[in-house]
PDB file of C-alpha atoms in Angstrom:
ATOM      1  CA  UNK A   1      26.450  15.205  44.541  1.00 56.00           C
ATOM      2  CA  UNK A   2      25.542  11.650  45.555  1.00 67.00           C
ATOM      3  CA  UNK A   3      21.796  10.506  44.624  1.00 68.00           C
ATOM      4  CA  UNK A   4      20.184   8.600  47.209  1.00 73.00           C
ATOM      5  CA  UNK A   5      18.616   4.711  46.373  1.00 70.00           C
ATOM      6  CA  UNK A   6      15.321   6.236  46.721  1.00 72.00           C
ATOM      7  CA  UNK A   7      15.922   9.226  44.789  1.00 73.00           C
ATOM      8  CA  UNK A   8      16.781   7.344  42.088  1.00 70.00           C
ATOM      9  CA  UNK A   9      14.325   4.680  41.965  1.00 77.00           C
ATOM     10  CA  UNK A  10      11.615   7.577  42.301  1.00 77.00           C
ATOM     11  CA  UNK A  11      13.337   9.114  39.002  1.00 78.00           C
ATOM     12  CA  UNK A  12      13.357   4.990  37.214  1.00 81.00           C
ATOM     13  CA  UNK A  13       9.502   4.978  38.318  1.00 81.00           C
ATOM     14  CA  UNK A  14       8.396   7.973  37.264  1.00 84.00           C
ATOM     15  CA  UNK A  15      10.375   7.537  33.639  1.00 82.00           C
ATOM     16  CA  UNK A  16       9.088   4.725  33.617  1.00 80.00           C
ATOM     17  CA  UNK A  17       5.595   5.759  34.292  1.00 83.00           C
ATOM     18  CA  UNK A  18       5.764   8.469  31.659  1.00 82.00           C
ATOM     19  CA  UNK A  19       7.665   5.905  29.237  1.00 75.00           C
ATOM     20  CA  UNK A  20       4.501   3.837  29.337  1.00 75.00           C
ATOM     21  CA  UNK A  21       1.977   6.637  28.650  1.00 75.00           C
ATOM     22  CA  UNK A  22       4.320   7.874  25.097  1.00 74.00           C
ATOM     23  CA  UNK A  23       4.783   4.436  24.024  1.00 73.00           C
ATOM     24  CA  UNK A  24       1.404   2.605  24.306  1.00 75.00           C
ATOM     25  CA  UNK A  25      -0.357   5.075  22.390  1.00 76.00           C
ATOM     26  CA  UNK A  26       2.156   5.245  20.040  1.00 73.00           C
ATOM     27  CA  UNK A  27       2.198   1.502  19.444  1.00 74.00           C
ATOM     28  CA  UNK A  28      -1.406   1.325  19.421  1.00 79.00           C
ATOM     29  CA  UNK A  29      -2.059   4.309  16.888  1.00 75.00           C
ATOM     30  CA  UNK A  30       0.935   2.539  14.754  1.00 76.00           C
ATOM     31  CA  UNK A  31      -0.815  -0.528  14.926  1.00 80.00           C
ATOM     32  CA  UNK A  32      -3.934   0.808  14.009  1.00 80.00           C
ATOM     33  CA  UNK A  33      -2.993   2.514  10.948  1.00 79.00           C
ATOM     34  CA  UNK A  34      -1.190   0.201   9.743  1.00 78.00           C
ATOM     35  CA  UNK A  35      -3.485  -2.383   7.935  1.00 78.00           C
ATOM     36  CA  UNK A  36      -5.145  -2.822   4.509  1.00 76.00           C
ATOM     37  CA  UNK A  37      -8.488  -1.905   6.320  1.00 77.00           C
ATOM     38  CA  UNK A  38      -7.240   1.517   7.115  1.00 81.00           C
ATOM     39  CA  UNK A  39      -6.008   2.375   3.792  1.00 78.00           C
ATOM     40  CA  UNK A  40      -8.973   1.671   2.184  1.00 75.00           C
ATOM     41  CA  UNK A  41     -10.629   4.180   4.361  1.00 76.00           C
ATOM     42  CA  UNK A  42      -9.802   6.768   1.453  1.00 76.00           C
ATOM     43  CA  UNK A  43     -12.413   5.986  -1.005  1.00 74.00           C
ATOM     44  CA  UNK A  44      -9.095   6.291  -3.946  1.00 82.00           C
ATOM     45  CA  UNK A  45      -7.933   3.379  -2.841  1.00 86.00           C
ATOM     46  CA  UNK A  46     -10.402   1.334  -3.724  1.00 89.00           C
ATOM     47  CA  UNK A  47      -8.474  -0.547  -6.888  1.00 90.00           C
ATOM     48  CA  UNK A  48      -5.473  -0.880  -4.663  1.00 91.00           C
ATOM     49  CA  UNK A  49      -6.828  -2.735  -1.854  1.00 89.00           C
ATOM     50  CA  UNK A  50      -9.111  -4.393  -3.970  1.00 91.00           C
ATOM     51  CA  UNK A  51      -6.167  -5.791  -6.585  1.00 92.00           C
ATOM     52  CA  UNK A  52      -4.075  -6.756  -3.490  1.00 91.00           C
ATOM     53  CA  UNK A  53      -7.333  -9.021  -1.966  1.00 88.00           C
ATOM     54  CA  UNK A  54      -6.368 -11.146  -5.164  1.00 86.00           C
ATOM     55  CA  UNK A  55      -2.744 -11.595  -4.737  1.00 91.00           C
ATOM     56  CA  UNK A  56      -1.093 -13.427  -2.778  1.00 90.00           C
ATOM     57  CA  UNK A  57       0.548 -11.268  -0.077  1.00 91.00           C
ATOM     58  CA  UNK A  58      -2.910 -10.845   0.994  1.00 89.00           C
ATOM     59  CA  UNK A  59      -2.868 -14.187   2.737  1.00 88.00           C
ATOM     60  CA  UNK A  60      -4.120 -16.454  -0.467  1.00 85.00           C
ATOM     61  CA  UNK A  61      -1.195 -18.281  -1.103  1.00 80.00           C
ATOM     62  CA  UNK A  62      -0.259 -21.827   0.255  1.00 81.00           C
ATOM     63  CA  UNK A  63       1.362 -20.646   3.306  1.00 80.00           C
ATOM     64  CA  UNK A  64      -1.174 -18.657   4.147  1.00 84.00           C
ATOM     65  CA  UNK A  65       1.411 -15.240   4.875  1.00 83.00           C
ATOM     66  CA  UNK A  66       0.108 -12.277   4.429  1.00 88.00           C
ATOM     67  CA  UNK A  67       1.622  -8.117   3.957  1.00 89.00           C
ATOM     68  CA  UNK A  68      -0.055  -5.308   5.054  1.00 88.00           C
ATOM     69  CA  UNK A  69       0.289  -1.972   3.049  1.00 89.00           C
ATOM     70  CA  UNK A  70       2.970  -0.703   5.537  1.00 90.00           C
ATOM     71  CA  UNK A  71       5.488  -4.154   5.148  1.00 91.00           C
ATOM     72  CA  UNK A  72       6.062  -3.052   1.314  1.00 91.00           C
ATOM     73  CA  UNK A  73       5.482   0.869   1.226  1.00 92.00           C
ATOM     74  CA  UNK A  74       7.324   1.840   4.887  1.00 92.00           C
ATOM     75  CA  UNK A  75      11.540   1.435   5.090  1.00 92.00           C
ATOM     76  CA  UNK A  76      12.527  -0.808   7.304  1.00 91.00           C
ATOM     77  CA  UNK A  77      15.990  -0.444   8.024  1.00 88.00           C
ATOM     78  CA  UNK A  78      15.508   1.694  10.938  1.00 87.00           C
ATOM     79  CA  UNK A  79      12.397   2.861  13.733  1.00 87.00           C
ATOM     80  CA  UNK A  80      13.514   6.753  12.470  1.00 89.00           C
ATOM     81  CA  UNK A  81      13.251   6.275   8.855  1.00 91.00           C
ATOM     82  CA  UNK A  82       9.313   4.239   9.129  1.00 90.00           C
ATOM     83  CA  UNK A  83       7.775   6.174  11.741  1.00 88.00           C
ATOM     84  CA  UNK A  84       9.017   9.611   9.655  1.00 90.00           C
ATOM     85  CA  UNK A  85       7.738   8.475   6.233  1.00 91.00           C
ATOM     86  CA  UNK A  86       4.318   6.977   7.716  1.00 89.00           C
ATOM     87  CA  UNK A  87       3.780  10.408   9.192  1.00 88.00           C
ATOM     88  CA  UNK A  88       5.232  11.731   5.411  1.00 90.00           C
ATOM     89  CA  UNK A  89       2.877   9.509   4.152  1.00 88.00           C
ATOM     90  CA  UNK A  90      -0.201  10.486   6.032  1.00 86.00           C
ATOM     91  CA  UNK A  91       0.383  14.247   5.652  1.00 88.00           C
ATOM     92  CA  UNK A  92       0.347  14.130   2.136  1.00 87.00           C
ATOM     93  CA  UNK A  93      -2.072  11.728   1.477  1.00 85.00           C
ATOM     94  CA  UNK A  94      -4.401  12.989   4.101  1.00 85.00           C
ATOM     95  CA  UNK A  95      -4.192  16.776   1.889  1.00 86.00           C
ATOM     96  CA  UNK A  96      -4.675  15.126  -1.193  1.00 85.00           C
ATOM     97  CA  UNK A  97      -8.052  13.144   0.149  1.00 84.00           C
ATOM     98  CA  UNK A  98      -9.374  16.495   1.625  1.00 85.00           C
ATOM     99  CA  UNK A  99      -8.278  19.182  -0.353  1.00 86.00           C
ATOM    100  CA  UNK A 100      -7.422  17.319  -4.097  1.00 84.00           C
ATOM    101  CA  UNK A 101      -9.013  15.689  -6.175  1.00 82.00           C
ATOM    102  CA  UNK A 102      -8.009  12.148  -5.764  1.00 79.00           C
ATOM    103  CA  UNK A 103     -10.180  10.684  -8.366  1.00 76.00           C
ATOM    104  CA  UNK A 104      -8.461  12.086 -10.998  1.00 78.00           C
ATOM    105  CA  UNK A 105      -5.294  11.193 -10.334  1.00 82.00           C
ATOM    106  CA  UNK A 106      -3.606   8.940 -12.730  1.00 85.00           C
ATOM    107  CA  UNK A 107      -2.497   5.835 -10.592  1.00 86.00           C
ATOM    108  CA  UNK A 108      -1.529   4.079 -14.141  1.00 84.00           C
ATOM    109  CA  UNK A 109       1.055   6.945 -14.491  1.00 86.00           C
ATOM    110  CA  UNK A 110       1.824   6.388 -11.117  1.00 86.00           C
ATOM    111  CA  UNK A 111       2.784   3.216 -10.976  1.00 88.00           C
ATOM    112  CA  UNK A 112       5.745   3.940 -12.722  1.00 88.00           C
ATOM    113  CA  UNK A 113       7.221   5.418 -10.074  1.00 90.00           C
ATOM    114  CA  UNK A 114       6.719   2.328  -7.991  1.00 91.00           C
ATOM    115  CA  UNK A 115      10.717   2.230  -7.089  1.00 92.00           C
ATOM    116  CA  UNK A 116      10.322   5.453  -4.755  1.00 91.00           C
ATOM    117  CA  UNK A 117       7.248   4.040  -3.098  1.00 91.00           C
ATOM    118  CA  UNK A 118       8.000   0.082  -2.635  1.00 93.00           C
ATOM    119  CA  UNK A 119      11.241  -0.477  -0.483  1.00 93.00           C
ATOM    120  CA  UNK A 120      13.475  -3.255  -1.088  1.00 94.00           C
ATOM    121  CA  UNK A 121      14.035  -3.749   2.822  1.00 92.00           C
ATOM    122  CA  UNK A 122      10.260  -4.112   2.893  1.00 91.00           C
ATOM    123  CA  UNK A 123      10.585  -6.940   0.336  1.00 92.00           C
ATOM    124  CA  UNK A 124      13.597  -8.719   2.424  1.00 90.00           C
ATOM    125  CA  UNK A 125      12.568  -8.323   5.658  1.00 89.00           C
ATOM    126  CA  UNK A 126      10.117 -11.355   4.615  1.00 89.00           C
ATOM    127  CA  UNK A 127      12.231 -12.601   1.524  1.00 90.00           C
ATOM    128  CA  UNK A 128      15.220 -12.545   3.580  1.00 88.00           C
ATOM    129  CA  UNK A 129      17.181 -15.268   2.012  1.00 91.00           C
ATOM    130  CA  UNK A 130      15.631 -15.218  -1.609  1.00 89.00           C
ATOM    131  CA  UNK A 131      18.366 -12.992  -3.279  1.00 90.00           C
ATOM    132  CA  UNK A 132      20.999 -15.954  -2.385  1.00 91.00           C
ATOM    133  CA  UNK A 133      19.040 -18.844  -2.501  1.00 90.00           C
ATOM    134  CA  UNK A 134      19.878 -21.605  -4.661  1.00 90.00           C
ATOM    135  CA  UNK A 135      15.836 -23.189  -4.994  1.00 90.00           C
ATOM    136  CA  UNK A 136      15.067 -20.691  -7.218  1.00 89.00           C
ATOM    137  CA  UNK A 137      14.630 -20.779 -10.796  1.00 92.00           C
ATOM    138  CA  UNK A 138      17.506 -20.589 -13.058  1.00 92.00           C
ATOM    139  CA  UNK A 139      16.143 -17.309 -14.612  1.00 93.00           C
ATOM    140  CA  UNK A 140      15.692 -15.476 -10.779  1.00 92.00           C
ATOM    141  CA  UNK A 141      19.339 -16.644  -9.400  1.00 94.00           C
ATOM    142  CA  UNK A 142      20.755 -14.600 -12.656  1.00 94.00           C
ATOM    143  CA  UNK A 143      18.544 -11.685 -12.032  1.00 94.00           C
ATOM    144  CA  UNK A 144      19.130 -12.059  -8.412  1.00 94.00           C
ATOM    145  CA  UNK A 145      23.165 -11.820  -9.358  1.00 94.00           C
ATOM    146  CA  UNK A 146      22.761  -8.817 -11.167  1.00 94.00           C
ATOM    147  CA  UNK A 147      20.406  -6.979  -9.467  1.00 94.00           C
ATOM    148  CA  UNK A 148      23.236  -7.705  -6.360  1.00 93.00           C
ATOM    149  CA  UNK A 149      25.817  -6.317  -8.744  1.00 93.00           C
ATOM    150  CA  UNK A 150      24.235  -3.051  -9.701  1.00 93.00           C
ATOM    151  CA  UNK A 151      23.727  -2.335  -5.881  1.00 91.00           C
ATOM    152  CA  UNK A 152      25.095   1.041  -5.161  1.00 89.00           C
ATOM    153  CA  UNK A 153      25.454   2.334  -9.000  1.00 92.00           C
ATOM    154  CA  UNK A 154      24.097   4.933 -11.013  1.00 91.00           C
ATOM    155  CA  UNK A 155      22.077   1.187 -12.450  1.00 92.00           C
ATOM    156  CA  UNK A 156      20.805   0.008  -9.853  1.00 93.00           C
ATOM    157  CA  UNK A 157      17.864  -1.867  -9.688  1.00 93.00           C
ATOM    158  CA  UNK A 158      14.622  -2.256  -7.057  1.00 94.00           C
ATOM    159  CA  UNK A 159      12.761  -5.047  -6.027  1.00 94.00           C
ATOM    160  CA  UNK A 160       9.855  -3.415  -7.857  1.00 93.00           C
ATOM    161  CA  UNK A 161      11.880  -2.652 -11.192  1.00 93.00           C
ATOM    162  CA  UNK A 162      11.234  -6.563 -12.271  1.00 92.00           C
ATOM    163  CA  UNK A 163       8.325  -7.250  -9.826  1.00 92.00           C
ATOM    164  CA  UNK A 164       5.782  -5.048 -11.413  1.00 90.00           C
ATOM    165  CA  UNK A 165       2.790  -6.494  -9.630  1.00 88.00           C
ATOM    166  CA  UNK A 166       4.287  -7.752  -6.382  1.00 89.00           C
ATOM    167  CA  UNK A 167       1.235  -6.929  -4.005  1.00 90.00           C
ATOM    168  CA  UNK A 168      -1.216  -6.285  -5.671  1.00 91.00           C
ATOM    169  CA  UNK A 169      -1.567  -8.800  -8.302  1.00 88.00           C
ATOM    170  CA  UNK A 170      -1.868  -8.910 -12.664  1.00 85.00           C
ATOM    171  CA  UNK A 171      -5.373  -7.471 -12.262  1.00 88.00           C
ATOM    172  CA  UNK A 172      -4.616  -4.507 -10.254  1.00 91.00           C
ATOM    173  CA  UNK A 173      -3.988  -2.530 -14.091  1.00 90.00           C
ATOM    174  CA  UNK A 174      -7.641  -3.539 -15.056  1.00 91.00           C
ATOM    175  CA  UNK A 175      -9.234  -2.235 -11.620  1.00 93.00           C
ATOM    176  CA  UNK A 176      -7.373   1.013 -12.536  1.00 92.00           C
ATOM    177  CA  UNK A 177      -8.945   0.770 -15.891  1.00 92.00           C
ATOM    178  CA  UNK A 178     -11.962   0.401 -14.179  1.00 93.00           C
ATOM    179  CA  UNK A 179     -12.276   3.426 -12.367  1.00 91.00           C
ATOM    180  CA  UNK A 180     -10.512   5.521 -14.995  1.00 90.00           C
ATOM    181  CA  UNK A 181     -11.078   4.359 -18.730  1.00 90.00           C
ATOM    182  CA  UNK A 182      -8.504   4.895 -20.769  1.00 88.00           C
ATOM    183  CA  UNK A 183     -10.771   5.551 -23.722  1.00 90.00           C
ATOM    184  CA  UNK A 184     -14.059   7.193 -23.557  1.00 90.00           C
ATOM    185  CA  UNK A 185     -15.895   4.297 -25.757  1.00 93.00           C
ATOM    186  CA  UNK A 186     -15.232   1.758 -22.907  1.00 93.00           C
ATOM    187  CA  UNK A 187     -16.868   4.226 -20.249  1.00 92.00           C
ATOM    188  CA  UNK A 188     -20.090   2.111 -19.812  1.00 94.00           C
ATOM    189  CA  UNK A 189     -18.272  -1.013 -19.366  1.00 94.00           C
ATOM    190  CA  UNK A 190     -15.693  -0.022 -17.570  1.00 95.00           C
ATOM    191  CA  UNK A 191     -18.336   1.431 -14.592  1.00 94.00           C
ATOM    192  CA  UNK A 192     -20.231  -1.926 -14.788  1.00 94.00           C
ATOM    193  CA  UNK A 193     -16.879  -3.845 -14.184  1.00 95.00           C
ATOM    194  CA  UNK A 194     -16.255  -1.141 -11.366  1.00 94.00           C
ATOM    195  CA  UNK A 195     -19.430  -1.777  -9.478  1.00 94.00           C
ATOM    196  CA  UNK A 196     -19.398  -5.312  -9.847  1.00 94.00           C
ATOM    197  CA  UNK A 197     -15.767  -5.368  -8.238  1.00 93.00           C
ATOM    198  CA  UNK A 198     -17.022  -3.138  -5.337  1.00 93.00           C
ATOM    199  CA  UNK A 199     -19.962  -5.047  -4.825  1.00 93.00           C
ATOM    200  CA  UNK A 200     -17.728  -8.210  -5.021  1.00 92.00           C
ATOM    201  CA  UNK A 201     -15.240  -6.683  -2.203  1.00 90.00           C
ATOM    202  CA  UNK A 202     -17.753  -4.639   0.308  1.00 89.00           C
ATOM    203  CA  UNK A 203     -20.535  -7.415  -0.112  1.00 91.00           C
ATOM    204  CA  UNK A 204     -23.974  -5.683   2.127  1.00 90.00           C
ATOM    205  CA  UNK A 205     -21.581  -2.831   2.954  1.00 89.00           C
ATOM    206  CA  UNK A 206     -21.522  -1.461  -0.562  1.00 91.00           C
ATOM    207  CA  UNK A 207     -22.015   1.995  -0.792  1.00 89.00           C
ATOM    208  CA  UNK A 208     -22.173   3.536  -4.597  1.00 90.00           C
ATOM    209  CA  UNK A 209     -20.998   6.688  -5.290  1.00 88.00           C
ATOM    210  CA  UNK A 210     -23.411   9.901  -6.885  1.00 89.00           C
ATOM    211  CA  UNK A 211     -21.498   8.165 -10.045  1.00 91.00           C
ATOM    212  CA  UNK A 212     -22.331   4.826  -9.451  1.00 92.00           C
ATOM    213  CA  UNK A 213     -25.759   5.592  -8.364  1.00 92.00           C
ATOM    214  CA  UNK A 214     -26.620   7.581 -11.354  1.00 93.00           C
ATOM    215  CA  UNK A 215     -25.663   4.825 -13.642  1.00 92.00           C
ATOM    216  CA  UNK A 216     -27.453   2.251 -11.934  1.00 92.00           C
ATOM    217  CA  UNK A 217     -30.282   4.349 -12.173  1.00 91.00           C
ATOM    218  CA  UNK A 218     -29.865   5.011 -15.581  1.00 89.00           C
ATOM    219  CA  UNK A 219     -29.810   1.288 -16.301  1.00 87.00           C
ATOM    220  CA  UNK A 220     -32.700   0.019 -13.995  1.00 86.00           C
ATOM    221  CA  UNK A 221     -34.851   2.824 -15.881  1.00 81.00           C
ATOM    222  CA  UNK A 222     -33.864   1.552 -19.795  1.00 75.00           C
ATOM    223  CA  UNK A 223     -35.090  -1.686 -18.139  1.00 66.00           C
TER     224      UNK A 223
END
């Protein structure tokens, strides 16, 4: 059975019709949910997206380049692969913010599972010709060289196995600190530090916590 010119351009216009309305809002909600603004939506994240602010994927550095949360902690080898762990992502995340209780999770003890969570192909997508290149330091082309010869064995290495505090900067272990001492004998200055790095980061849109409220209560009254 032959299909007619018209027949078949009604068929390319009306695919392409629907086409439109699936992939716009796709793109769009992608987009969307995708940036550093987003993630800090969960109140959790605050040390995250604060630490990265300071480093220089944020957009601070020389060339003025900057990551969003999803170019480091997404795959990128393949459409499949990102849009399935985003939604991954934002199932379990989305549970833990409603029905967990996120602030006392242990990001500290967290962070050593960094390799499962930061994906090489991330890192080269932008750093595409670093692992080769010849204008780094003597000390990086070595660990470049091995890191290329463990590929594929029971030894191999991440991006984020050397580059502990790629993203989000040095200080992102003291904003942790911050909002969950270590030791109990630090818990006064510890919450200072913390509201003086929200108030740094949200400026007039600072919002404290019951917490944070409390204390500052606390301290205006032994005034």
């Amino acid at each position: 059975m032959r299909i007619s010119k018209k027949l078949l351009a009604l068929i390319i216009l009306i695919s392409g019709i629907i086409g439109f309305f699936v992939v716009v809002p796709v793109h769009y909600a992608l987009e969307k949910t995708s940036t550093d603004k987003f993630c800090d939506v969960c109140h959790e994240m605050d040390p995250m997206v604060i630490a990265y602010q300071d480093d220089v994927h944020s957009g601070k550095g020389k060339t003025g380049i900057k990551a969003q949360c999803v170019d480091c902690h997404l795959p990128h080898d393949n459409i499949v692969k990102y849009v399935y762990q985003k939604a991954k992502n934002g199932v379990l995340e989305g549970y833990s913010h409603f029905f967990d209780e996120p602030e006392k999770f242990d990001w500290n003890k967290r962070r050593e599972e960094r390799e499962h969570y930061v994906f090489d192909n991330g890192c080269t997508s932008c750093h595409a010709t670093v692992i080769d290149s010849k204008i780094t330091s003597e000390q990086a082309q070595r660990m470049h060289a091995h890191y290329k010869k463990l590929l594929g064995t029971e030894r191999e290495l991440k991006c984020a196995s050397c580059h502990v505090s790629a993203g989000h900067g040095i200080g992102l272990r003291n904003y942790l600190e911050y909002w969950r001492p270590t030791y109990k004998i630090y818990e006064k200055k510890m919450m200072e530090e913390k509201i003086k790095a929200k108030k740094g980061f949200f400026g007039d849109e600072y919002k404290p916590s019951a917490e944070e409220q409390a204390f500052m209560d606390a301290s205006s009254a032994k005034k």
